[in-house]
Short mmCIF file of C-alpha atoms in Angstrom, two decimals:
data_model
loop_
_atom_site.label_atom_id
_atom_site.label_comp_id
_atom_site.label_asym_id
_atom_site.label_seq_id
_atom_site.Cartn_x
_atom_site.Cartn_y
_atom_site.Cartn_z
CA MET A 1 20.69 1.06 0.00
CA LEU A 2 19.09 -2.41 0.16
CA TYR A 3 15.68 -0.86 -0.55
CA ARG A 4 16.95 0.99 -3.63
CA THR A 5 18.70 -2.14 -4.93
CA GLY A 6 15.56 -4.22 -4.37
CA ARG A 7 13.39 -1.63 -6.09
CA PHE A 8 15.72 -1.62 -9.11
CA LEU A 9 15.63 -5.43 -9.34
CA PHE A 10 11.84 -5.51 -8.92
CA ARG A 11 11.47 -2.95 -11.73
CA ILE A 12 13.33 -5.33 -14.04
CA PHE A 13 11.47 -8.41 -12.73
CA PHE A 14 7.99 -6.89 -12.99
CA GLY A 15 8.82 -5.12 -16.23
CA ILE A 16 9.77 -8.38 -17.96
CA LEU A 17 7.29 -10.83 -16.41
CA PHE A 18 4.23 -8.58 -16.05
CA ARG A 19 4.97 -5.57 -18.29
CA LEU A 20 4.35 -3.35 -15.26
CA LYS A 21 2.92 0.05 -16.10
CA ALA A 22 2.36 2.82 -13.56
CA GLU A 23 0.18 5.92 -13.84
CA GLY A 24 -0.52 8.86 -11.58
CA GLN A 25 2.78 9.09 -9.67
CA GLU A 26 2.37 12.87 -9.85
CA ASN A 27 -0.52 12.53 -7.35
CA ILE A 28 1.89 11.48 -4.61
CA PRO A 29 3.38 14.33 -2.53
CA LYS A 30 7.16 14.49 -2.80
CA GLU A 31 7.42 14.79 0.98
CA GLY A 32 5.32 14.50 4.13
CA ALA A 33 3.12 11.74 5.53
CA VAL A 34 1.35 9.64 2.90
CA ILE A 35 -0.80 6.51 3.13
CA LEU A 36 -1.12 4.49 -0.07
CA CYS A 37 -4.40 2.53 0.13
CA ALA A 38 -4.65 -0.25 -2.45
CA ASN A 39 -6.80 -3.23 -3.38
CA HIS A 40 -5.25 -6.60 -2.50
CA THR A 41 -5.30 -9.63 -4.79
CA SER A 42 -1.81 -11.16 -4.58
CA ASN A 43 1.29 -11.56 -2.43
CA LEU A 44 3.01 -9.54 -5.16
CA ASP A 45 0.93 -6.44 -4.37
CA PRO A 46 3.30 -4.91 -1.78
CA PRO A 47 6.38 -4.79 -4.04
CA VAL A 48 4.25 -3.75 -7.04
CA LEU A 49 2.78 -0.88 -4.99
CA GLY A 50 6.20 0.59 -4.17
CA THR A 51 8.36 -0.39 -7.15
CA PRO A 52 7.39 2.52 -9.47
CA LEU A 53 7.95 5.18 -6.78
CA ARG A 54 11.01 7.19 -5.78
CA ARG A 55 9.98 7.37 -2.12
CA MET A 56 10.38 4.41 0.25
CA VAL A 57 7.15 2.68 1.24
CA HIS A 58 6.81 1.09 4.70
CA TYR A 59 4.54 -1.93 5.21
CA MET A 60 3.09 -4.02 8.00
CA ALA A 61 4.01 -7.69 7.51
CA LYS A 62 2.99 -10.84 9.37
CA ALA A 63 5.09 -11.24 12.52
CA GLU A 64 5.88 -14.87 11.55
CA LEU A 65 7.88 -13.65 8.55
CA PHE A 66 10.32 -11.88 10.86
CA GLU A 67 11.16 -15.23 12.49
CA LEU A 68 12.44 -16.75 9.23
CA PRO A 69 16.26 -16.87 9.09
CA VAL A 70 17.10 -14.72 6.03
CA LEU A 71 13.82 -12.90 5.46
CA GLY A 72 13.61 -11.83 9.11
CA THR A 73 16.88 -9.91 8.71
CA ILE A 74 15.96 -8.32 5.38
CA LEU A 75 12.39 -7.16 6.13
CA PRO A 76 13.24 -4.33 8.57
CA LYS A 77 15.88 -3.03 6.14
CA ILE A 78 13.30 -2.68 3.36
CA GLY A 79 10.76 -0.80 5.46
CA ALA A 80 8.60 -3.64 6.82
CA PHE A 81 7.54 -3.95 10.45
CA PRO A 82 5.72 -6.80 12.22
CA VAL A 83 2.00 -7.13 12.93
CA LYS A 84 0.55 -10.04 14.88
CA ARG A 85 -1.97 -12.37 13.25
CA GLY A 86 -5.59 -11.77 14.25
CA GLY A 87 -5.48 -8.00 14.40
CA VAL A 88 -3.24 -4.99 14.52
CA SER A 89 -1.47 -4.57 17.85
CA LYS A 90 -1.09 -1.30 19.76
CA GLU A 91 2.62 -1.51 19.00
CA SER A 92 1.97 -1.66 15.23
CA ILE A 93 -0.38 1.31 15.43
CA ARG A 94 2.13 3.28 17.51
CA LEU A 95 4.91 2.53 15.03
CA SER A 96 2.68 3.41 12.05
CA LEU A 97 1.80 6.78 13.61
CA GLN A 98 5.46 7.43 14.42
CA LEU A 99 6.48 6.71 10.81
CA LEU A 100 3.77 9.08 9.54
CA GLN A 101 4.69 11.80 12.04
CA GLU A 102 8.25 11.55 10.73
CA GLY A 103 6.90 12.25 7.21
CA ASN A 104 7.17 8.72 5.82
CA MET A 105 4.93 6.80 3.44
CA LEU A 106 2.92 3.71 4.43
CA GLY A 107 1.42 1.13 2.09
CA ILE A 108 -1.84 -0.33 3.42
CA PHE A 109 -4.34 -2.78 1.97
CA PRO A 110 -7.63 -1.83 3.69
CA GLU A 111 -9.27 -5.11 2.63
CA GLY A 112 -6.84 -6.71 5.09
CA SER A 113 -6.20 -9.94 3.21
CA ARG A 114 -6.34 -11.31 -0.31
CA SER A 115 -9.28 -13.54 0.70
CA ASN A 116 -11.30 -10.40 1.46
CA ALA A 117 -10.72 -8.83 -1.95
CA GLY A 118 -13.75 -6.73 -2.75
CA GLY A 119 -15.02 -7.06 0.83
CA MET A 120 -15.48 -4.53 3.61
CA GLY A 121 -12.51 -2.30 4.30
CA LYS A 122 -10.86 -2.31 7.70
CA LYS A 123 -10.78 1.01 9.53
CA GLY A 124 -7.02 1.13 10.21
CA ALA A 125 -6.03 3.23 7.20
CA ALA A 126 -8.74 5.84 7.82
CA SER A 127 -7.93 5.91 11.54
CA LEU A 128 -4.22 6.46 10.89
CA ALA A 129 -4.98 9.15 8.31
CA LEU A 130 -7.33 11.05 10.60
CA LYS A 131 -4.95 10.83 13.58
CA SER A 132 -1.83 11.80 11.65
CA GLY A 133 -3.20 14.15 9.00
CA ALA A 134 -1.48 12.03 6.32
CA THR A 135 -2.45 12.38 2.67
CA VAL A 136 -4.44 9.34 1.52
CA ILE A 137 -3.67 8.17 -2.03
CA PRO A 138 -6.05 5.52 -3.42
CA VAL A 139 -4.32 2.91 -5.59
CA ALA A 140 -5.74 0.39 -8.04
CA ILE A 141 -3.68 -2.66 -8.98
CA VAL A 142 -5.18 -4.38 -12.02
CA GLY A 143 -4.10 -7.14 -14.38
CA GLY A 144 -4.19 -10.39 -12.46
CA TYR A 145 -0.44 -11.23 -12.58
CA LYS A 146 -0.61 -13.45 -15.66
CA LEU A 147 2.85 -13.98 -17.13
CA PHE A 148 3.72 -11.55 -19.92
CA ARG A 149 0.32 -9.81 -19.53
CA GLN A 150 0.28 -6.23 -18.33
CA VAL A 151 -0.20 -5.34 -14.68
CA LYS A 152 -1.06 -1.71 -14.02
CA VAL A 153 -0.76 0.27 -10.81
CA ILE A 154 -2.70 3.53 -10.81
CA TYR A 155 -2.16 6.16 -8.12
CA GLY A 156 -5.25 8.35 -7.85
CA PRO A 157 -5.69 11.91 -6.58
CA PRO A 158 -5.76 12.28 -2.76
CA VAL A 159 -8.98 11.32 -0.95
CA ASP A 160 -10.19 14.25 1.15
CA LEU A 161 -11.13 12.98 4.61
CA SER A 162 -11.27 16.39 6.33
CA GLU A 163 -15.06 16.20 6.78
CA PHE A 164 -14.60 13.16 9.08
CA LYS A 165 -11.87 14.62 11.33
CA ASP A 166 -14.06 15.08 14.44
CA ALA A 167 -16.94 12.74 13.55
CA GLY A 168 -16.13 9.87 15.96
CA SER A 169 -16.63 6.19 15.16
CA GLU A 170 -19.40 6.87 12.63
CA GLY A 171 -17.08 9.24 10.81
CA LEU A 172 -14.37 6.59 10.83
CA GLU A 173 -16.73 4.16 9.09
CA GLN A 174 -17.69 6.80 6.54
CA ALA A 175 -14.05 7.68 5.91
CA THR A 176 -13.23 3.98 5.39
CA ASP A 177 -16.19 3.66 3.02
CA LYS A 178 -15.04 6.70 1.04
CA ILE A 179 -11.55 5.23 0.62
CA MET A 180 -12.90 1.80 -0.41
CA THR A 181 -15.47 3.26 -2.80
CA THR A 182 -12.74 5.30 -4.50
CA ILE A 183 -10.42 2.29 -4.85
CA ARG A 184 -13.20 0.07 -6.23
CA ALA A 185 -14.25 2.71 -8.76
CA MET A 186 -10.63 3.00 -9.93
CA VAL A 187 -10.27 -0.79 -10.23
CA LYS A 188 -13.52 -1.05 -12.20
CA LYS A 189 -12.56 1.80 -14.52
CA HIS A 190 -9.11 0.40 -15.32
CA GLU A 191 -10.13 -3.26 -15.56
CA SER A 192 -12.47 -2.33 -18.36
CA LYS A 193 -9.71 -0.64 -20.39
#
């Protein structure tokens, strides 16, 4: 209930302040495990990623946020779960896999942080996808969050990672590269429009 209410309010907020436009929602399976892999440029990216969608999106969030009085109570109710600074813990990975095995949707930013925008992707998204068999949807968020200027979120067709299923650590790197290359191509294409 809290998630649906928040999504409704964010639709109004982003619609007015950033003229949010979404494309490609039809590429997202209506059920089953899904990983949304998006570029990361702003703290607003997580709510923008999930706001246009009917399905709930789960996110990893910094563990410190869960210690804040009000926010720490709200975050678990809106699908967020803690990850420790300096790397993803075994507990976060276990919980991510459990959510995917239960047919949920995860939102992941493979760049890891806003300061790494355009940098090397981290292998977590590809690893989770290969272990769980989740559908990977590349997402481009473009527009720069300038007030009253349009921000677009584009959900691309699934990235096929089946060729890397049994390819070991080298395959994991190649799968990560394939995801990142797809996201960057989408960003470039839509930034130029």
